[in-house]
């Protein structure tokens, strides 16, 4: 009996499930540069059709509807096994804030070849998203030290992060438990000159301890562990 294949779509924020690997975990775009590049390498045994586009944070935005001040070259290409392709990301000069970093998202959609229709199969299409940080010139402070300006407040079972700096601070871990204890951990980003909240799951003793543990992600994707206090 001939079976009918099923196609699935998987959206991931990292590359755990992807067969196409980038040479960085994030893209930093300094203002004034003509372009920045990112190299993708295939780790799959079969070719892939790749589509790339950039959005402003709306994961539902399509390539033809996303409105961003960037273009990416090439937008569609074939990537053979164990081969690489360099993406060129160009700022088109559109308006962006000049007093802080702006965040955009690079989308990489992997479309595998159609499986043999004579056998049972699941065709998995993977779309991966990674951050692009547009960094204006002469911002005060430094991205490496921005975490020192964060102000933390506990509101019920929620941690509020207030970031007065001009740089976005990304987290691999936020919580009242150390990074070695992954239970109840949160990840995300506290935006430049903005606020973000993180749900916490903690015991009364941990709440009374007044200590907060968080792990930041730097420009190269490296992790740094920190400990601080929070107010109420």
XYZ file of N, CA and C in Angstrom:
696
model
N 0.848 -1.193 0.000
C 0.000 0.000 0.000
C 0.882 1.240 0.000
N 0.556 2.176 -0.882
C 1.333 3.422 -0.932
C 0.850 4.354 0.166
N 1.779 4.929 0.914
C 1.417 5.823 2.012
C 1.559 7.271 1.586
N 0.894 8.133 2.307
C 0.962 9.563 2.032
C 1.905 10.218 3.025
N 2.843 10.995 2.548
C 3.792 11.669 3.432
C 3.145 12.833 4.148
N 3.771 13.271 5.204
C 3.274 14.382 5.989
C 4.374 15.415 6.150
N 4.051 16.674 5.909
C 5.032 17.743 6.088
C 4.830 18.432 7.419
N 5.916 18.733 8.101
C 5.855 19.425 9.379
C 6.740 20.655 9.318
N 6.348 21.677 10.088
C 7.129 22.913 10.174
C 7.566 23.096 11.610
N 8.854 23.338 11.812
C 9.395 23.519 13.155
C 10.089 24.862 13.229
N 9.669 25.681 14.196
C 10.288 26.989 14.419
C 11.122 26.907 15.673
N 12.423 27.207 15.558
C 13.315 27.146 16.710
C 14.088 28.450 16.809
N 14.497 28.784 18.026
C 15.269 30.004 18.246
C 16.759 29.745 18.153
N 17.162 28.484 18.203
C 18.567 28.128 18.080
C 18.739 27.095 16.982
N 19.891 26.437 16.968
C 20.179 25.522 15.879
C 20.241 24.071 16.343
N 19.511 23.728 17.412
C 19.557 22.372 17.932
C 19.021 21.364 16.930
N 17.987 21.747 16.177
C 17.349 20.832 15.255
C 17.746 21.098 13.808
N 18.492 22.140 13.572
C 18.793 22.550 12.213
C 19.978 21.791 11.648
N 19.903 21.530 10.337
C 21.030 20.901 9.663
C 21.978 21.918 9.067
N 21.568 23.192 9.062
C 22.393 24.275 8.537
C 22.959 25.050 9.729
N 24.276 25.108 9.842
C 24.928 25.695 11.004
C 25.566 27.045 10.645
N 25.336 28.096 11.461
C 25.963 29.401 11.223
C 27.319 29.472 11.919
N 28.135 30.429 11.523
C 29.446 30.591 12.167
C 29.386 31.564 13.341
N 28.177 31.954 13.759
C 27.994 32.812 14.931
C 26.596 32.562 15.472
N 26.366 32.939 16.731
C 25.052 32.757 17.327
C 24.211 34.024 17.250
N 24.828 35.125 16.866
C 24.138 36.400 16.718
C 24.928 37.253 15.746
N 24.293 38.286 15.218
C 24.943 39.182 14.267
C 25.011 40.567 14.887
N 26.204 41.146 14.925
C 26.385 42.518 15.394
C 26.620 43.397 14.157
N 25.784 44.420 13.996
C 25.906 45.304 12.832
C 26.276 46.708 13.319
N 27.570 47.063 13.304
C 27.971 48.414 13.711
C 27.512 49.448 12.679
N 26.952 50.545 13.150
C 26.520 51.610 12.242
C 27.702 52.091 11.412
N 27.433 52.409 10.174
C 28.479 52.910 9.286
C 29.117 51.838 8.420
N 28.951 50.569 8.782
C 29.516 49.508 7.949
C 28.646 49.310 6.709
N 29.302 49.060 5.603
C 28.556 48.847 4.358
C 27.754 47.557 4.422
N 28.346 46.523 5.044
C 27.656 45.243 5.169
C 28.350 44.403 6.226
N 27.653 43.401 6.727
C 28.249 42.380 7.578
C 27.900 41.027 6.959
N 28.659 40.010 7.312
C 28.446 38.705 6.699
C 28.229 37.635 7.763
N 27.573 36.574 7.341
C 27.357 35.397 8.169
C 27.451 34.188 7.258
N 28.238 33.197 7.657
C 28.417 32.006 6.834
C 27.592 30.858 7.380
N 26.834 30.212 6.489
C 26.063 29.023 6.822
C 26.747 27.805 6.212
N 26.801 26.712 6.959
C 27.424 25.472 6.478
C 26.433 24.324 6.628
N 26.330 23.511 5.604
C 25.411 22.384 5.630
C 26.039 21.195 6.350
N 25.300 20.609 7.294
C 25.718 19.400 8.000
C 24.749 18.253 7.708
N 24.068 18.330 6.573
C 23.085 17.322 6.210
C 23.606 16.446 5.070
N 23.093 15.222 4.935
C 23.555 14.326 3.871
C 22.898 14.606 2.524
N 21.931 15.516 2.480
C 21.278 15.832 1.219
C 21.201 17.343 1.048
N 21.018 17.824 -0.171
C 20.959 19.273 -0.394
C 19.728 19.879 0.259
N 19.796 21.164 0.505
C 18.684 21.919 1.074
C 18.431 23.159 0.215
N 17.155 23.527 0.104
C 16.803 24.835 -0.432
C 16.666 25.765 0.766
N 17.373 26.888 0.736
C 17.412 27.810 1.860
C 16.770 29.132 1.463
N 15.879 29.622 2.329
C 15.316 30.958 2.156
C 15.666 31.777 3.389
N 16.113 33.008 3.186
C 16.502 33.875 4.299
C 15.769 35.211 4.202
N 15.421 35.766 5.370
C 14.850 37.102 5.417
C 15.007 37.658 6.833
N 14.733 38.940 6.985
C 14.884 39.626 8.267
C 13.551 40.230 8.658
N 13.182 40.092 9.944
C 11.970 40.743 10.444
C 12.308 41.590 11.663
N 11.332 42.351 12.121
C 11.560 43.281 13.243
C 11.094 42.726 14.579
N 10.890 41.409 14.658
C 10.451 40.784 15.895
C 9.130 40.059 15.760
N 8.436 40.277 14.662
C 7.174 39.586 14.392
C 7.480 38.264 13.705
N 7.368 37.165 14.472
C 7.721 35.853 13.926
C 6.785 35.416 12.813
N 5.602 36.058 12.704
C 4.645 35.696 11.665
C 4.846 36.490 10.378
N 5.751 37.459 10.399
C 5.991 38.274 9.207
C 6.609 37.428 8.100
N 6.092 37.558 6.897
C 6.601 36.831 5.741
C 7.682 37.654 5.053
N 8.520 37.010 4.243
C 9.588 37.758 3.560
C 9.066 38.950 2.771
N 7.886 38.800 2.173
C 7.357 39.880 1.347
C 6.641 40.956 2.146
N 6.354 40.696 3.428
C 5.636 41.690 4.231
C 6.494 42.315 5.331
N 7.627 41.687 5.666
C 8.491 42.219 6.722
C 9.063 43.571 6.288
N 8.929 44.560 7.147
C 9.413 45.912 6.831
C 10.595 46.226 7.748
N 11.779 46.116 7.203
C 13.004 46.355 7.965
C 13.986 47.127 7.087
N 14.927 47.868 7.707
C 15.895 48.645 6.927
C 17.115 47.821 6.522
N 16.890 46.570 6.126
C 17.982 45.693 5.730
C 17.567 44.876 4.508
N 18.555 44.458 3.749
C 18.356 43.434 2.739
C 19.405 42.355 2.971
N 19.094 41.147 2.519
C 20.016 40.034 2.705
C 20.238 39.365 1.358
N 21.488 39.071 1.047
C 21.870 38.493 -0.240
C 22.710 37.233 0.002
N 22.348 36.094 -0.621
C 21.165 35.853 -1.451
C 19.960 35.506 -0.587
N 18.743 35.838 -1.051
C 17.555 35.511 -0.264
C 17.126 34.047 -0.400
N 17.445 33.422 -1.552
C 17.097 32.021 -1.795
C 18.278 31.355 -2.502
N 18.651 30.167 -2.049
C 19.753 29.457 -2.693
C 19.711 27.980 -2.311
N 20.423 27.178 -3.066
C 20.582 25.752 -2.780
C 21.916 25.570 -2.060
N 21.898 24.753 -1.012
C 23.120 24.477 -0.265
C 23.355 22.974 -0.254
N 24.455 22.556 -0.851
C 24.782 21.136 -0.958
C 25.439 20.629 0.326
N 25.444 19.305 0.516
C 26.042 18.727 1.738
C 27.494 19.154 1.930
N 27.825 19.511 3.182
C 29.181 19.896 3.572
C 29.704 21.123 2.833
N 28.815 21.918 2.265
C 29.202 23.148 1.592
C 28.742 24.345 2.416
N 29.297 25.523 2.082
C 28.957 26.734 2.808
C 28.439 27.822 1.892
N 27.752 28.787 2.472
C 27.251 29.947 1.744
C 27.356 31.168 2.647
N 27.957 32.236 2.151
C 28.082 33.467 2.916
C 26.904 34.383 2.614
N 26.217 34.802 3.678
C 25.130 35.762 3.551
C 25.684 37.171 3.732
N 25.260 38.086 2.888
C 25.619 39.490 3.009
C 24.404 40.260 3.520
N 24.568 40.932 4.648
C 23.487 41.704 5.253
C 23.839 43.177 5.103
N 22.956 43.941 4.445
C 23.229 45.346 4.141
C 22.149 46.230 4.753
N 22.590 47.295 5.429
C 21.656 48.288 5.960
C 21.286 49.238 4.847
N 19.993 49.439 4.617
C 19.531 50.259 3.496
C 19.404 51.732 3.842
N 19.702 52.096 5.093
C 19.637 53.504 5.465
C 18.311 53.927 6.045
N 17.442 52.965 6.334
C 16.160 53.300 6.932
C 16.327 53.832 8.342
N 15.284 54.458 8.891
C 15.382 55.063 10.225
C 15.466 54.018 11.331
N 16.421 54.203 12.234
C 16.556 53.386 13.444
C 16.980 54.323 14.576
N 16.625 54.019 15.820
C 17.051 54.874 16.932
C 18.568 54.983 16.989
N 19.056 56.165 17.339
C 20.495 56.392 17.417
C 21.003 56.461 18.856
N 20.102 56.354 19.836
C 20.520 56.437 21.239
C 20.573 55.074 21.914
N 20.369 54.002 21.150
C 20.356 52.649 21.710
C 20.494 51.620 20.590
N 20.812 50.400 20.968
C 20.800 49.294 20.014
C 19.368 48.974 19.593
N 19.224 48.524 18.358
C 17.956 47.997 17.875
C 18.131 46.509 17.592
N 17.045 45.753 17.734
C 17.095 44.304 17.533
C 16.207 43.913 16.364
N 16.770 43.133 15.464
C 16.027 42.540 14.360
C 16.309 41.033 14.378
N 15.587 40.290 13.550
C 15.726 38.839 13.551
C 16.013 38.318 12.151
N 17.037 37.489 12.067
C 17.383 36.801 10.823
C 16.710 35.439 10.813
N 15.973 35.146 9.745
C 15.282 33.870 9.583
C 16.001 33.024 8.545
N 16.213 31.757 8.870
C 16.809 30.794 7.936
C 15.840 29.615 7.832
N 15.218 29.461 6.658
C 14.259 28.389 6.426
C 14.912 27.298 5.591
N 14.938 26.071 6.134
C 15.512 24.917 5.443
C 14.394 24.075 4.848
N 14.446 23.869 3.550
C 13.451 23.039 2.870
C 14.168 21.813 2.311
N 13.940 20.630 2.874
C 14.633 19.417 2.410
C 14.037 18.924 1.101
N 14.745 18.055 0.396
C 14.192 17.486 -0.834
C 12.967 16.635 -0.535
N 12.094 16.498 -1.525
C 10.880 15.710 -1.347
C 11.236 14.239 -1.197
N 10.747 13.584 -0.132
C 11.076 12.166 0.077
C 10.433 11.275 -0.971
N 10.881 10.042 -1.015
C 10.329 9.044 -1.916
C 8.869 8.792 -1.544
N 7.969 9.026 -2.500
C 6.534 8.895 -2.230
C 6.111 7.450 -2.001
N 6.989 6.491 -2.277
C 6.619 5.086 -2.118
C 6.762 4.599 -0.683
N 7.324 5.414 0.183
C 7.555 4.996 1.564
C 6.937 5.983 2.540
N 6.731 5.511 3.765
C 6.276 6.407 4.816
C 7.357 7.448 5.085
N 6.952 8.657 5.283
C 7.953 9.687 5.539
C 7.319 10.878 6.236
N 8.142 11.614 6.931
C 7.777 12.915 7.479
C 8.790 13.918 6.965
N 8.311 14.932 6.290
C 9.193 15.973 5.770
C 9.213 17.129 6.762
N 10.368 17.381 7.350
C 10.501 18.396 8.393
C 11.156 19.648 7.813
N 10.397 20.732 7.790
C 10.924 22.021 7.356
C 11.266 22.834 8.599
N 12.513 23.260 8.711
C 12.985 23.943 9.925
C 13.241 25.416 9.625
N 12.675 26.259 10.445
C 12.959 27.692 10.350
C 13.626 28.130 11.643
N 14.798 28.697 11.519
C 15.570 29.144 12.673
C 15.647 30.666 12.676
N 15.599 31.264 13.879
C 15.694 32.710 14.008
C 16.855 33.056 14.933
N 17.623 34.067 14.552
C 18.709 34.551 15.388
C 18.717 36.075 15.364
N 19.213 36.667 16.442
C 19.147 38.123 16.599
C 20.203 38.841 15.753
N 19.805 40.008 15.256
C 20.715 40.976 14.645
C 20.663 42.236 15.507
N 21.804 42.644 16.050
C 21.873 43.861 16.859
C 22.476 44.982 16.011
N 21.662 46.007 15.740
C 22.174 47.185 15.041
C 22.689 48.160 16.090
N 23.975 48.463 16.032
C 24.650 49.214 17.087
C 25.121 50.577 16.571
N 24.421 51.654 16.916
C 24.854 52.997 16.506
C 26.232 53.339 17.075
N 26.887 54.282 16.433
C 28.218 54.705 16.881
C 28.116 55.574 18.130
N 29.187 55.565 18.930
C 29.359 56.466 20.074
C 28.286 56.310 21.153
N 27.777 55.094 21.333
C 26.854 54.871 22.443
C 27.630 54.920 23.755
N 27.049 55.478 24.804
C 27.752 55.513 26.096
C 27.850 54.130 26.714
N 28.954 53.878 27.394
C 29.142 52.580 28.036
C 29.658 51.539 27.056
N 29.509 50.278 27.444
C 29.958 49.182 26.583
C 29.003 48.007 26.721
N 28.838 47.212 25.666
C 27.927 46.062 25.768
C 28.380 45.047 26.802
N 29.684 44.929 27.015
C 30.200 43.954 27.968
C 29.850 44.305 29.404
N 29.753 45.593 29.706
C 29.487 46.039 31.073
C 28.041 46.470 31.295
N 27.205 46.341 30.279
C 25.821 46.822 30.408
C 25.071 46.114 31.531
N 25.421 44.852 31.805
C 24.706 44.101 32.843
C 24.843 44.763 34.220
N 25.920 45.542 34.427
C 26.128 46.171 35.740
C 25.118 47.282 36.002
N 24.453 47.775 34.964
C 23.474 48.844 35.136
C 22.056 48.323 35.357
N 21.858 47.021 35.220
C 20.519 46.462 35.368
C 20.003 46.655 36.788
N 18.722 46.973 36.888
C 18.061 47.083 38.188
C 16.958 46.032 38.250
N 16.976 45.249 39.329
C 16.063 44.119 39.449
C 15.077 44.359 40.585
N 13.808 43.978 40.343
C 12.789 44.112 41.365
C 11.885 42.887 41.335
N 11.555 42.362 42.498
C 10.663 41.213 42.595
C 9.249 41.704 42.853
N 8.332 41.356 41.959
C 6.920 41.716 42.081
C 6.131 40.421 42.082
N 5.635 40.025 43.254
C 4.966 38.734 43.401
C 5.934 37.634 42.975
N 5.578 36.813 41.983
C 6.477 35.761 41.490
C 7.105 36.144 40.160
N 7.328 37.429 39.983
C 7.887 37.926 38.732
C 9.079 38.832 39.011
N 10.172 38.600 38.290
C 11.331 39.484 38.362
C 11.233 40.514 37.244
N 11.337 41.786 37.616
C 11.342 42.853 36.626
C 12.769 43.347 36.427
N 13.208 43.358 35.184
C 14.532 43.864 34.838
C 14.379 45.229 34.174
N 15.038 46.230 34.724
C 15.028 47.591 34.181
C 16.434 47.868 33.651
N 16.527 48.163 32.362
C 17.822 48.354 31.717
C 17.961 49.792 31.213
N 18.632 50.664 31.962
C 18.805 52.047 31.515
C 19.939 52.222 30.511
N 20.691 51.175 30.225
C 21.841 51.296 29.325
C 21.389 51.348 27.868
N 22.330 51.662 26.985
C 22.042 51.752 25.552
C 22.196 50.415 24.840
N 22.485 49.340 25.596
C 22.747 48.032 24.990
C 21.740 46.992 25.479
N 21.327 46.124 24.583
C 20.471 45.010 24.958
C 21.304 43.982 25.727
N 20.703 43.385 26.746
C 21.385 42.367 27.537
C 20.628 41.051 27.366
N 21.299 40.046 26.792
C 20.685 38.744 26.549
C 21.057 37.780 27.666
N 20.094 36.925 28.013
C 20.282 35.987 29.116
C 20.122 34.540 28.655
N 21.003 33.697 29.137
C 20.834 32.262 29.013
C 20.100 31.705 30.221
N 20.179 32.432 31.349
C 19.573 31.979 32.599
C 19.261 33.176 33.472
N 18.044 33.190 34.003
C 17.641 34.193 34.995
C 16.821 33.470 36.054
N 17.123 33.678 37.321
C 16.314 33.057 38.363
C 16.906 33.239 39.739
N 16.203 32.705 40.722
C 16.675 32.772 42.098
C 17.481 31.537 42.464
N 17.713 30.676 41.467
C 18.568 29.513 41.635
C 19.775 29.690 40.733
N 20.901 29.106 41.118
C 22.128 29.269 40.342
C 21.980 28.603 38.981
N 22.900 28.949 38.072
C 22.879 28.388 36.727
C 23.075 26.879 36.735
N 23.638 26.337 37.820
C 23.816 24.889 37.924
C 22.505 24.153 38.179
N 21.485 24.882 38.605
C 20.166 24.304 38.838
C 19.236 24.820 37.751
N 18.938 23.988 36.786
C 18.174 24.433 35.621
C 16.667 24.451 35.858
N 16.191 23.978 37.003
C 14.756 23.942 37.252
C 14.197 25.357 37.358
N 13.125 25.612 36.630
C 12.492 26.915 36.683
C 13.294 28.029 36.049
N 14.307 27.705 35.276
C 15.150 28.742 34.692
C 14.402 29.490 33.599
N 14.772 30.759 33.394
C 14.208 31.594 32.354
C 15.337 32.131 31.491
N 15.034 32.417 30.248
C 16.003 33.044 29.352
C 15.283 34.173 28.619
N 16.031 34.967 27.871
C 15.408 36.068 27.147
C 16.343 37.259 27.048
N 15.771 38.451 27.013
C 16.569 39.649 26.811
C 15.907 40.826 27.515
N 16.727 41.673 28.118
C 16.250 42.942 28.679
C 16.642 44.031 27.673
N 15.662 44.696 27.057
C 15.978 45.613 25.960
C 16.670 46.888 26.422
N 17.445 47.456 25.521
C 18.120 48.722 25.807
C 17.106 49.802 26.135
N 17.344 50.509 27.246
C 16.461 51.573 27.716
C 15.012 51.079 27.836
N 14.872 49.850 28.328
C 13.538 49.263 28.466
C 13.467 48.303 29.634
N 12.336 47.587 29.728
C 12.113 46.651 30.817
C 11.647 45.310 30.264
N 11.872 44.267 31.070
C 11.393 42.923 30.744
C 11.100 42.204 32.043
N 10.137 41.293 32.022
C 9.798 40.521 33.214
C 10.081 39.046 32.981
N 10.410 38.348 34.073
C 10.713 36.930 34.038
C 9.980 36.251 35.195
N 9.213 35.209 34.891
C 8.537 34.453 35.940
C 9.568 33.648 36.715
N 9.389 33.538 38.026
C 10.324 32.783 38.861
C 9.551 31.765 39.694
N 10.190 30.659 39.937
C 9.635 29.599 40.777
C 10.634 29.362 41.889
N 10.329 29.830 43.093
C 11.307 29.777 44.177
C 10.625 29.473 45.498
N 11.399 28.946 46.419
C 10.922 28.649 47.764
C 10.925 29.927 48.600
N 10.190 29.936 49.709
C 10.236 31.116 50.597
C 11.645 31.455 51.057
N 12.462 30.431 51.284
C 13.838 30.692 51.724
C 14.630 31.412 50.639
N 14.434 31.023 49.374
C 15.142 31.683 48.273
C 14.650 33.115 48.106
N 13.352 33.321 48.281
C 12.821 34.675 48.190
C 13.393 35.551 49.297
N 13.482 34.969 50.491
C 14.008 35.731 51.628
C 15.489 36.009 51.483
N 16.189 35.152 50.736
C 17.632 35.328 50.570
C 17.999 36.565 49.787
N 17.093 37.029 48.915
C 17.329 38.269 48.185
C 18.416 38.194 47.134
N 18.785 36.967 46.710
C 19.851 36.825 45.717
C 19.287 36.407 44.364
N 19.845 36.997 43.334
C 19.446 36.713 41.960
C 20.650 36.187 41.188
N 20.440 35.145 40.414
C 21.503 34.584 39.579
C 21.109 34.756 38.115
N 22.046 35.226 37.309
C 21.757 35.321 35.879
C 23.031 35.103 35.069
N 22.857 34.585 33.865
C 23.959 34.301 32.948
C 23.745 35.098 31.680
N 24.687 35.975 31.356
C 24.571 36.802 30.159
C 25.284 36.152 28.975
N 24.850 36.542 27.776
C 25.443 36.059 26.527
C 26.124 37.236 25.853
N 27.419 37.117 25.567
C 28.146 38.234 24.979
C 28.077 38.221 23.453
N 28.770 39.173 22.813
C 28.720 39.312 21.360
C 29.169 38.059 20.627
N 30.039 37.279 21.222
C 30.557 36.068 20.583
C 29.785 34.811 20.977
N 28.731 34.988 21.763
C 27.961 33.838 22.204
C 28.478 33.202 23.477
N 29.494 33.811 24.106
C 30.037 33.291 25.351
C 29.120 33.584 26.531
N 29.224 32.761 27.576
C 28.376 32.883 28.754
C 29.178 33.409 29.943
N 28.565 34.314 30.706
C 29.173 34.836 31.928
C 28.145 34.780 33.045
N 28.532 34.187 34.184
C 27.620 34.023 35.314
C 27.750 35.198 36.284
N 26.615 35.651 36.803
C 26.593 36.802 37.700
C 25.653 36.530 38.870
N 25.902 37.246 39.958
C 25.048 37.180 41.146
C 24.833 38.596 41.635
N 23.589 38.924 41.973
C 23.292 40.271 42.457
C 22.099 40.192 43.414
N 21.591 41.330 43.822
C 20.438 41.385 44.715
C 19.264 42.039 43.980
N 18.092 41.897 44.539
C 16.916 42.526 43.965
C 16.143 43.254 45.056
N 15.350 44.213 44.652
C 14.497 44.946 45.594
C 13.073 44.408 45.480
N 12.221 44.926 46.365
C 10.814 44.500 46.329
C 9.899 45.710 46.318
